C-alpha positions as YAML, in Angstrom:
chain: A
units: angstrom
residues:
- id: 1
  name: LEU
  ca: [15.86, 50.69, -25.76]
- id: 2
  name: THR
  ca: [17.46, 49.94, -29.11]
- id: 3
  name: ASP
  ca: [14.68, 51.83, -30.94]
- id: 4
  name: SER
  ca: [14.53, 54.93, -28.72]
- id: 5
  name: LEU
  ca: [18.13, 55.37, -27.62]
- id: 6
  name: GLY
  ca: [20.18, 53.34, -30.06]
- id: 7
  name: THR
  ca: [21.54, 51.31, -27.12]
- id: 8
  name: ALA
  ca: [22.65, 47.70, -27.62]
- id: 9
  name: VAL
  ca: [21.12, 45.23, -25.15]
- id: 10
  name: LEU
  ca: [22.61, 41.93, -24.01]
- id: 11
  name: PHE
  ca: [19.62, 39.95, -22.75]
- id: 12
  name: ILE
  ca: [20.25, 36.84, -20.60]
- id: 13
  name: THR
  ca: [17.20, 34.57, -20.35]
- id: 14
  name: HIS
  ca: [15.84, 31.03, -20.30]
- id: 15
  name: ASP
  ca: [12.51, 32.20, -21.82]
- id: 16
  name: LEU
  ca: [12.58, 31.33, -25.53]
- id: 17
  name: GLY
  ca: [9.29, 33.12, -26.18]
- id: 18
  name: LEU
  ca: [10.75, 36.33, -24.83]
- id: 19
  name: ALA
  ca: [13.94, 35.80, -26.83]
- id: 20
  name: ALA
  ca: [11.96, 35.27, -30.03]
- id: 21
  name: GLU
  ca: [9.93, 38.42, -29.40]
- id: 22
  name: ARG
  ca: [12.73, 40.76, -28.32]
- id: 23
  name: ALA
  ca: [16.03, 39.58, -29.80]
- id: 24
  name: GLN
  ca: [17.40, 39.92, -33.32]
- id: 25
  name: HIS
  ca: [20.26, 37.49, -32.64]
- id: 26
  name: ILE
  ca: [20.41, 34.49, -30.31]
- id: 27
  name: VAL
  ca: [23.39, 32.68, -28.81]
- id: 28
  name: VAL
  ca: [22.66, 29.29, -27.24]
- id: 29
  name: MET
  ca: [24.97, 28.05, -24.46]
- id: 30
  name: TYR
  ca: [25.31, 24.52, -23.12]
- id: 31
  name: LYS
  ca: [27.78, 23.36, -20.45]
- id: 32
  name: GLY
  ca: [29.79, 26.56, -20.67]
- id: 33
  name: GLN
  ca: [30.07, 26.60, -24.46]
- id: 34
  name: VAL
  ca: [28.27, 28.34, -27.32]
- id: 35
  name: VAL
  ca: [26.67, 25.53, -29.32]
- id: 36
  name: GLU
  ca: [24.63, 27.61, -31.78]
- id: 37
  name: SER
  ca: [24.10, 31.23, -32.78]
- id: 38
  name: GLY
  ca: [22.33, 33.19, -35.48]
- id: 39
  name: PRO
  ca: [19.26, 35.28, -36.27]
- id: 40
  name: SER
  ca: [16.62, 34.59, -33.63]
- id: 41
  name: LEU
  ca: [13.86, 33.28, -35.90]
- id: 42
  name: GLU
  ca: [16.31, 31.14, -37.86]
- id: 43
  name: VAL
  ca: [17.69, 29.52, -34.70]
- id: 44
  name: LEU
  ca: [14.25, 28.90, -33.18]
- id: 45
  name: GLN
  ca: [12.53, 27.73, -36.37]
- id: 46
  name: HIS
  ca: [15.42, 25.63, -37.70]
- id: 47
  name: PRO
  ca: [17.63, 24.60, -34.76]
- id: 48
  name: GLN
  ca: [20.73, 22.62, -35.69]
- id: 49
  name: HIS
  ca: [22.37, 21.54, -32.44]
- id: 50
  name: PRO
  ca: [20.67, 18.70, -30.48]
- id: 51
  name: TYR
  ca: [20.52, 20.85, -27.33]
- id: 52
  name: THR
  ca: [18.81, 23.72, -29.16]
- id: 53
  name: LYS
  ca: [16.33, 21.23, -30.62]
- id: 54
  name: ARG
  ca: [15.56, 20.00, -27.09]
- id: 55
  name: LEU
  ca: [15.08, 23.57, -25.85]
- id: 56
  name: VAL
  ca: [12.69, 24.43, -28.67]
- id: 57
  name: ALA
  ca: [10.76, 21.18, -28.29]
- id: 58
  name: ALA
  ca: [10.40, 21.71, -24.54]
- id: 59
  name: ALA
  ca: [9.26, 25.34, -24.74]
- id: 60
  name: PRO
  ca: [5.58, 25.90, -23.86]
- id: 61
  name: SER
  ca: [3.44, 25.83, -26.99]
- id: 62
  name: LEU
  ca: [-0.13, 25.36, -28.17]
- id: 63
  name: ALA
  ca: [0.25, 21.61, -27.68]
- id: 64
  name: SER
  ca: [-1.57, 20.36, -24.60]
- id: 65
  name: GLN
  ca: [0.79, 18.79, -22.11]
- id: 66
  name: ARG
  ca: [-1.85, 16.31, -20.96]
- id: 67
  name: ILE
  ca: [-2.27, 15.06, -24.55]
- id: 68
  name: ILE
  ca: [1.50, 14.72, -25.01]
- id: 69
  name: SER
  ca: [1.86, 12.74, -21.79]
- id: 70
  name: ALA
  ca: [-1.09, 10.52, -22.70]
- id: 71
  name: LYS
  ca: [0.45, 9.67, -26.07]
- id: 72
  name: GLU
  ca: [3.74, 8.78, -24.45]
- id: 73
  name: ARG
  ca: [1.95, 6.42, -22.06]
- id: 74
  name: GLY
  ca: [-0.01, 4.93, -24.95]
- id: 75
  name: GLU
  ca: [-3.35, 6.19, -23.63]
- id: 76
  name: ASP
  ca: [-6.23, 7.61, -25.62]
- id: 77
  name: ALA
  ca: [-5.88, 11.40, -25.36]
- id: 78
  name: ASP
  ca: [-9.57, 12.14, -25.84]
- id: 79
  name: ALA
  ca: [-10.46, 9.68, -23.09]
- id: 80
  name: LEU
  ca: [-7.92, 11.34, -20.79]
- id: 81
  name: LEU
  ca: [-9.37, 14.78, -21.46]
- id: 82
  name: ASP
  ca: [-12.85, 13.43, -20.78]
- id: 83
  name: HIS
  ca: [-11.55, 12.07, -17.46]
- id: 84
  name: HIS
  ca: [-10.16, 15.46, -16.47]
- id: 85
  name: ILE
  ca: [-13.31, 17.33, -17.42]
- id: 86
  name: ALA
  ca: [-15.57, 14.82, -15.72]
- id: 87
  name: GLY
  ca: [-13.41, 14.35, -12.63]
- id: 88
  name: GLU
  ca: [-13.63, 11.02, -10.83]
- id: 89
  name: SER
  ca: [-16.13, 8.62, -12.39]
- id: 90
  name: THR
  ca: [-18.14, 8.43, -9.19]
- id: 91
  name: LEU
  ca: [-18.68, 12.21, -9.05]
- id: 92
  name: GLU
  ca: [-21.01, 14.52, -10.93]
- id: 93
  name: LYS
  ca: [-19.48, 16.85, -13.53]
- id: 94
  name: SER
  ca: [-20.78, 19.91, -11.71]
- id: 95
  name: GLU
  ca: [-19.17, 19.10, -8.36]
- id: 96
  name: HIS
  ca: [-16.56, 21.64, -7.24]
- id: 97
  name: ILE
  ca: [-13.90, 20.92, -4.66]
- id: 98
  name: ILE
  ca: [-12.93, 24.59, -4.08]
- id: 99
  name: THR
  ca: [-15.33, 27.51, -4.39]
- id: 100
  name: VAL
  ca: [-14.29, 31.14, -3.89]
- id: 101
  name: ASP
  ca: [-17.23, 33.49, -3.29]
- id: 102
  name: HIS
  ca: [-16.89, 37.31, -3.59]
- id: 103
  name: LEU
  ca: [-13.42, 37.35, -2.03]
- id: 104
  name: THR
  ca: [-11.94, 40.73, -1.07]
- id: 105
  name: LYS
  ca: [-8.69, 41.55, 0.73]
- id: 106
  name: GLU
  ca: [-7.57, 44.97, 1.93]
- id: 107
  name: PHE
  ca: [-4.26, 45.92, 3.52]
- id: 108
  name: LYS
  ca: [-3.35, 48.89, 5.69]
- id: 109
  name: LEU
  ca: [-0.53, 50.81, 4.07]
- id: 110
  name: PRO
  ca: [2.11, 52.46, 6.28]
- id: 111
  name: ARG
  ca: [1.71, 56.22, 6.72]
- id: 112
  name: LYS
  ca: [-1.54, 56.26, 4.73]
- id: 113
  name: LYS
  ca: [-5.13, 56.50, 5.90]
- id: 114
  name: GLU
  ca: [-6.77, 54.68, 3.00]
- id: 115
  name: MET
  ca: [-6.74, 50.88, 2.67]
- id: 116
  name: PHE
  ca: [-5.15, 49.15, -0.32]
- id: 117
  name: LYS
  ca: [-7.54, 46.72, -2.01]
- id: 118
  name: ALA
  ca: [-5.37, 43.86, -3.30]
- id: 119
  name: VAL
  ca: [-8.28, 41.55, -4.19]
- id: 120
  name: ASP
  ca: [-11.65, 43.00, -5.20]
- id: 121
  name: ASP
  ca: [-14.77, 40.76, -5.29]
- id: 122
  name: VAL
  ca: [-13.22, 37.61, -6.80]
- id: 123
  name: SER
  ca: [-15.31, 34.47, -7.40]
- id: 124
  name: PHE
  ca: [-14.46, 31.15, -9.12]
- id: 125
  name: SER
  ca: [-14.73, 27.39, -8.63]
- id: 126
  name: VAL
  ca: [-12.30, 24.51, -9.17]
- id: 127
  name: LYS
  ca: [-13.86, 21.36, -10.59]
- id: 128
  name: ARG
  ca: [-12.64, 18.14, -9.04]
- id: 129
  name: GLY
  ca: [-9.83, 16.47, -11.01]
- id: 130
  name: THR
  ca: [-9.16, 19.51, -13.22]
- id: 131
  name: THR
  ca: [-6.77, 22.47, -13.34]
- id: 132
  name: LEU
  ca: [-7.93, 26.06, -12.97]
- id: 133
  name: ALA
  ca: [-5.32, 28.69, -13.83]
- id: 134
  name: ILE
  ca: [-5.38, 32.21, -12.41]
- id: 135
  name: VAL
  ca: [-3.33, 34.52, -14.62]
- id: 136
  name: GLY
  ca: [-2.25, 38.15, -14.45]
- id: 137
  name: GLU
  ca: [0.77, 40.39, -14.16]
- id: 138
  name: SER
  ca: [2.79, 40.88, -11.00]
- id: 139
  name: GLY
  ca: [0.72, 42.75, -8.42]
- id: 140
  name: SER
  ca: [-2.65, 41.71, -9.87]
- id: 141
  name: GLY
  ca: [-3.63, 39.83, -6.70]
- id: 142
  name: LYS
  ca: [-3.05, 36.21, -7.80]
- id: 143
  name: SER
  ca: [-0.87, 35.11, -4.89]
- id: 144
  name: THR
  ca: [-3.07, 36.93, -2.37]
- id: 145
  name: VAL
  ca: [-6.01, 34.86, -3.61]
- id: 146
  name: ALA
  ca: [-3.89, 31.69, -3.35]
- id: 147
  name: ASN
  ca: [-2.92, 32.51, 0.24]
- id: 148
  name: MET
  ca: [-6.56, 33.04, 1.18]
- id: 149
  name: VAL
  ca: [-7.53, 29.72, -0.44]
- id: 150
  name: LEU
  ca: [-4.76, 28.09, 1.64]
- id: 151
  name: HIS
  ca: [-6.09, 29.90, 4.75]
- id: 152
  name: LEU
  ca: [-2.73, 31.62, 5.22]
- id: 153
  name: LEU
  ca: [-4.47, 35.00, 4.93]
- id: 154
  name: LYS
  ca: [-7.93, 35.89, 6.24]
- id: 155
  name: PRO
  ca: [-10.16, 37.65, 3.70]
- id: 156
  name: THR
  ca: [-11.58, 41.09, 4.47]
- id: 157
  name: SER
  ca: [-14.87, 39.81, 3.09]
- id: 158
  name: GLY
  ca: [-16.11, 36.85, 1.09]
- id: 159
  name: LYS
  ca: [-15.69, 33.13, 1.69]
- id: 160
  name: VAL
  ca: [-13.65, 30.12, 0.58]
- id: 161
  name: PHE
  ca: [-15.42, 26.76, 0.54]
- id: 162
  name: TYR
  ca: [-13.71, 23.35, 0.55]
- id: 163
  name: GLU
  ca: [-16.02, 20.42, -0.19]
- id: 164
  name: GLY
  ca: [-18.92, 22.83, 0.36]
- id: 165
  name: ARG
  ca: [-17.73, 23.89, 3.85]
- id: 166
  name: ASP
  ca: [-16.71, 27.44, 4.74]
- id: 167
  name: ILE
  ca: [-13.06, 27.16, 5.83]
- id: 168
  name: SER
  ca: [-13.35, 30.27, 8.05]
- id: 169
  name: THR
  ca: [-15.59, 28.23, 10.38]
- id: 170
  name: PHE
  ca: [-13.02, 25.42, 10.82]
- id: 171
  name: LYS
  ca: [-11.86, 24.72, 14.35]
- id: 172
  name: ALA
  ca: [-8.29, 23.53, 15.02]
- id: 173
  name: LYS
  ca: [-9.03, 19.87, 14.24]
- id: 174
  name: ASP
  ca: [-10.95, 20.70, 11.05]
- id: 175
  name: LEU
  ca: [-8.21, 23.09, 9.96]
- id: 176
  name: LEU
  ca: [-5.55, 20.41, 10.43]
- id: 177
  name: GLY
  ca: [-7.64, 18.08, 8.26]
- id: 178
  name: PHE
  ca: [-8.03, 20.83, 5.65]
- id: 179
  name: ARG
  ca: [-4.26, 21.31, 5.52]
- id: 180
  name: ARG
  ca: [-3.86, 17.58, 4.94]
- id: 181
  name: HIS
  ca: [-6.09, 17.76, 1.86]
- id: 182
  name: VAL
  ca: [-4.99, 21.12, 0.39]
- id: 183
  name: GLN
  ca: [-1.24, 21.53, -0.10]
- id: 184
  name: PRO
  ca: [0.91, 24.29, -1.64]
- id: 185
  name: VAL
  ca: [3.87, 24.33, -4.02]
- id: 186
  name: PHE
  ca: [5.44, 27.79, -3.98]
- id: 187
  name: GLN
  ca: [7.57, 29.56, -6.57]
- id: 188
  name: ASN
  ca: [10.86, 29.53, -4.69]
- id: 189
  name: PRO
  ca: [11.78, 26.23, -3.00]
- id: 190
  name: TYR
  ca: [14.68, 28.07, -1.30]
- id: 191
  name: GLY
  ca: [12.01, 29.88, 0.68]
- id: 192
  name: SER
  ca: [9.67, 26.93, 1.24]
- id: 193
  name: LEU
  ca: [12.32, 24.28, 2.04]
- id: 194
  name: ASP
  ca: [14.17, 24.80, 5.32]
- id: 195
  name: PRO
  ca: [17.90, 25.02, 4.42]
- id: 196
  name: MET
  ca: [18.74, 23.36, 7.77]
- id: 197
  name: TYR
  ca: [16.54, 20.32, 7.03]
- id: 198
  name: SER
  ca: [17.76, 17.35, 5.03]
- id: 199
  name: ILE
  ca: [15.65, 16.29, 2.06]
- id: 200
  name: PHE
  ca: [14.38, 13.34, 4.10]
- id: 201
  name: ARG
  ca: [13.31, 15.57, 6.98]
- id: 202
  name: SER
  ca: [11.62, 18.07, 4.66]
- id: 203
  name: ILE
  ca: [9.46, 15.40, 3.02]
- id: 204
  name: GLU
  ca: [8.87, 13.46, 6.23]
- id: 205
  name: GLU
  ca: [7.80, 16.49, 8.27]
- id: 206
  name: PRO
  ca: [4.11, 16.57, 7.17]
- id: 207
  name: LEU
  ca: [3.77, 12.85, 7.99]
- id: 208
  name: ARG
  ca: [5.23, 13.45, 11.43]
- id: 209
  name: ILE
  ca: [3.03, 16.49, 12.13]
- id: 210
  name: HIS
  ca: [-0.10, 14.57, 11.17]
- id: 211
  name: LYS
  ca: [1.09, 11.51, 13.14]
- id: 212
  name: ILE
  ca: [0.95, 9.17, 10.15]
- id: 213
  name: GLY
  ca: [2.87, 5.88, 10.42]
- id: 214
  name: ASP
  ca: [5.88, 4.96, 12.50]
- id: 215
  name: LYS
  ca: [9.50, 5.87, 11.75]
- id: 216
  name: LYS
  ca: [10.09, 2.87, 9.47]
- id: 217
  name: TRP
  ca: [6.86, 3.41, 7.54]
- id: 218
  name: ARG
  ca: [7.64, 7.09, 7.03]
- id: 219
  name: ALA
  ca: [11.12, 6.26, 5.71]
- id: 220
  name: ASN
  ca: [9.57, 3.92, 3.13]
- id: 221
  name: ARG
  ca: [6.97, 6.55, 2.27]
- id: 222
  name: VAL
  ca: [9.69, 9.15, 1.61]
- id: 223
  name: LYS
  ca: [11.40, 6.70, -0.77]
- id: 224
  name: GLU
  ca: [8.08, 6.16, -2.59]
- id: 225
  name: LEU
  ca: [7.56, 9.91, -2.91]
- id: 226
  name: LEU
  ca: [11.06, 10.48, -4.26]
- id: 227
  name: ASP
  ca: [10.46, 7.73, -6.81]
- id: 228
  name: MET
  ca: [7.14, 9.38, -7.71]
- id: 229
  name: VAL
  ca: [8.92, 12.61, -8.63]
- id: 230
  name: GLU
  ca: [11.77, 10.71, -10.34]
- id: 231
  name: MET
  ca: [14.45, 11.47, -7.77]
- id: 232
  name: PRO
  ca: [16.87, 8.82, -6.42]
- id: 233
  name: ALA
  ca: [16.62, 7.73, -2.79]
- id: 234
  name: SER
  ca: [20.27, 8.76, -2.39]
- id: 235
  name: VAL
  ca: [19.23, 12.45, -2.12]
- id: 236
  name: MET
  ca: [17.53, 11.86, 1.26]
- id: 237
  name: GLY
  ca: [20.65, 12.80, 3.20]
- id: 238
  name: ARG
  ca: [21.39, 15.90, 1.13]
- id: 239
  name: TYR
  ca: [20.30, 19.51, 1.71]
- id: 240
  name: PRO
  ca: [18.44, 21.97, -0.56]
- id: 241
  name: ASN
  ca: [21.57, 23.97, -1.42]
- id: 242
  name: GLU
  ca: [23.09, 20.80, -2.90]
- id: 243
  name: LEU
  ca: [20.30, 20.45, -5.48]
- id: 244
  name: SER
  ca: [19.43, 22.33, -8.67]
- id: 245
  name: GLY
  ca: [16.33, 24.51, -8.93]
- id: 246
  name: GLY
  ca: [14.39, 21.82, -10.78]
- id: 247
  name: GLN
  ca: [15.40, 19.16, -8.26]
- id: 248
  name: ARG
  ca: [14.36, 21.39, -5.34]
- id: 249
  name: GLN
  ca: [10.97, 21.94, -6.95]
- id: 250
  name: ARG
  ca: [10.55, 18.17, -7.33]
- id: 251
  name: ILE
  ca: [11.25, 17.84, -3.60]
- id: 252
  name: ALA
  ca: [8.62, 20.51, -2.92]
- id: 253
  name: ILE
  ca: [6.12, 18.52, -5.01]
- id: 254
  name: ALA
  ca: [7.05, 15.29, -3.20]
- id: 255
  name: ARG
  ca: [6.44, 17.02, 0.15]
- id: 256
  name: ALA
  ca: [3.08, 18.33, -1.10]
- id: 257
  name: MET
  ca: [2.13, 14.80, -2.19]
- id: 258
  name: ALA
  ca: [3.16, 13.18, 1.14]
- id: 259
  name: LEU
  ca: [-0.33, 13.42, 2.65]
- id: 260
  name: ASP
  ca: [-2.20, 12.31, -0.51]
- id: 261
  name: PRO
  ca: [-3.95, 15.68, -0.93]
- id: 262
  name: ASP
  ca: [-7.02, 16.36, -3.07]
- id: 263
  name: VAL
  ca: [-5.93, 19.87, -4.10]
- id: 264
  name: ILE
  ca: [-2.51, 21.37, -4.81]
- id: 265
  name: VAL
  ca: [-2.13, 25.14, -5.07]
- id: 266
  name: CYS
  ca: [0.82, 25.89, -7.38]
- id: 267
  name: ASP
  ca: [1.87, 29.51, -6.95]
- id: 268
  name: GLU
  ca: [4.22, 30.32, -9.87]
- id: 269
  name: ALA
  ca: [5.65, 26.83, -9.36]
- id: 270
  name: VAL
  ca: [7.56, 26.74, -12.67]
- id: 271
  name: SER
  ca: [8.22, 30.41, -13.47]
- id: 272
  name: ALA
  ca: [11.78, 30.40, -12.11]
- id: 273
  name: LEU
  ca: [12.80, 27.27, -14.05]
- id: 274
  name: ASP
  ca: [14.42, 27.07, -17.47]
- id: 275
  name: VAL
  ca: [12.30, 25.61, -20.28]
- id: 276
  name: LEU
  ca: [13.72, 22.07, -20.12]
- id: 277
  name: VAL
  ca: [13.20, 21.74, -16.36]
- id: 278
  name: GLN
  ca: [9.86, 23.57, -16.63]
- id: 279
  name: ASP
  ca: [8.74, 21.02, -19.21]
- id: 280
  name: GLN
  ca: [9.77, 18.13, -16.93]
- id: 281
  name: VAL
  ca: [7.91, 19.59, -13.92]
- id: 282
  name: LEU
  ca: [4.75, 20.28, -15.97]
- id: 283
  name: ARG
  ca: [4.80, 16.71, -17.28]
- id: 284
  name: LEU
  ca: [5.23, 15.45, -13.71]
- id: 285
  name: LEU
  ca: [2.29, 17.52, -12.44]
- id: 286
  name: ASN
  ca: [0.15, 16.38, -15.36]
- id: 287
  name: ASP
  ca: [0.97, 12.71, -14.85]
- id: 288
  name: LEU
  ca: [0.35, 12.92, -11.11]
- id: 289
  name: GLN
  ca: [-3.04, 14.50, -11.83]
- id: 290
  name: ALA
  ca: [-3.95, 11.70, -14.23]
- id: 291
  name: GLU
  ca: [-2.79, 9.03, -11.78]
- id: 292
  name: LYS
  ca: [-4.19, 10.51, -8.54]
- id: 293
  name: GLY
  ca: [-7.18, 12.56, -9.73]
- id: 294
  name: LEU
  ca: [-5.70, 15.73, -8.24]
- id: 295
  name: SER
  ca: [-7.23, 19.18, -8.57]
- id: 296
  name: TYR
  ca: [-4.83, 22.07, -9.24]
- id: 297
  name: LEU
  ca: [-5.19, 25.80, -8.64]
- id: 298
  name: PHE
  ca: [-2.35, 27.07, -10.83]
- id: 299
  name: ILE
  ca: [-1.16, 30.65, -10.30]
- id: 300
  name: THR
  ca: [0.96, 32.00, -13.15]
- id: 301
  name: HIS
  ca: [1.71, 34.97, -15.38]
- id: 302
  name: ASP
  ca: [2.78, 32.73, -18.29]
- id: 303
  name: LEU
  ca: [-0.02, 32.10, -20.80]
- id: 304
  name: ALA
  ca: [2.09, 29.55, -22.68]
- id: 305
  name: VAL
  ca: [2.21, 27.43, -19.51]
- id: 306
  name: VAL
  ca: [-1.56, 27.86, -19.14]
- id: 307
  name: ARG
  ca: [-2.05, 26.38, -22.60]
- id: 308
  name: GLN
  ca: [-0.18, 23.29, -21.46]
- id: 309
  name: ILE
  ca: [-1.66, 22.68, -18.05]
- id: 310
  name: ALA
  ca: [-5.09, 24.32, -17.59]
- id: 311
  name: ASP
  ca: [-8.64, 23.17, -18.24]
- id: 312
  name: GLU
  ca: [-10.10, 26.58, -17.29]
- id: 313
  name: VAL
  ca: [-8.63, 30.06, -16.87]
...
C-alpha cells in the first residue's frame, strides 16, 4: 500500500517475522507501555529492553526446538533426534502409525452443479514417534485432510489407515478405541472448549466417556494432566473465558493427553498465539513427545514453526 498509493499503514501484530518483512519502524509494547521503538531491523537485531530480547529469542527460527529442549534437560541432542527418527526402540524404523492413501474429498457447492474438490489424491505416512507437518496457505485443504484423518469427515475416495487398519471399516467399538488413541488439538480453544464447562469438567470428560477410573481417580488424573502442561490445580474450578489464549490451549492439550493417545493431530494449534506463548506451547509439545513417544500430525501455514517442530514436511 505504501508503495502504490503512498498510504501509511499501522500494522498490529504478534508475528515478528511479518514485522521484520513489512515494517520500516517497530514499536514494542509491554503491559500497556511502549518499552522500545526504532527501525525494524535495528530493534530485532539489537534489542535493548529485556522484554524485546525475550520476544526475539522466542520467535521461531532455524534452531530446532527439540534440540533446544534437550539441551535444557541436559540430554544429548543427537541421541534425542535419533530417538525421534527411530521411534520407540522396540519398533522398526519403517513402521508407520498413520497412513493416508490417495485421499480425495469433494463438496457440493450451493447453487452449482459441479463439485468442489478440496483434497485431490493426497498420500503420506506418519512415522511412529515423529512429527509430520502439512503446510500450505488458507484454503489449500490442510484442515480437510486433518478432519478425514480424525474420521470427522468421510473421504470421497481413498483411505486412512491407523496401525495398518482401514478406519472406514471400524464398527462403533473400534471407532471408540480409535478416538482414544488419536486426539485433536484445534486452533481455537474457544471453539473446542465448551464455555459452560469448568476446566475440570473439560479435561475429565474424555475419561468419563471412555469409563476410565472412578470419580476420585479421575480427579487425581486431572491434577496430573494440569501439572503436565504446567498449569496449577487451582484452575480446575475456572472457566475458559477466565483464561488467556495460551492457558486455554494448554487445557486443550491436557484434554488431548487425558487418554494417553498415540497420535495428536494439531490443526493450527499455535497460529493464534503470540510468539512467547507459541514458544512455550511448542516446547511443551516437544517435551511431551520426547517423554511419551507421541506421533504428531501438525497442520500449519507457518514454515518457521515447521522448522522447530517437524521431522518431515
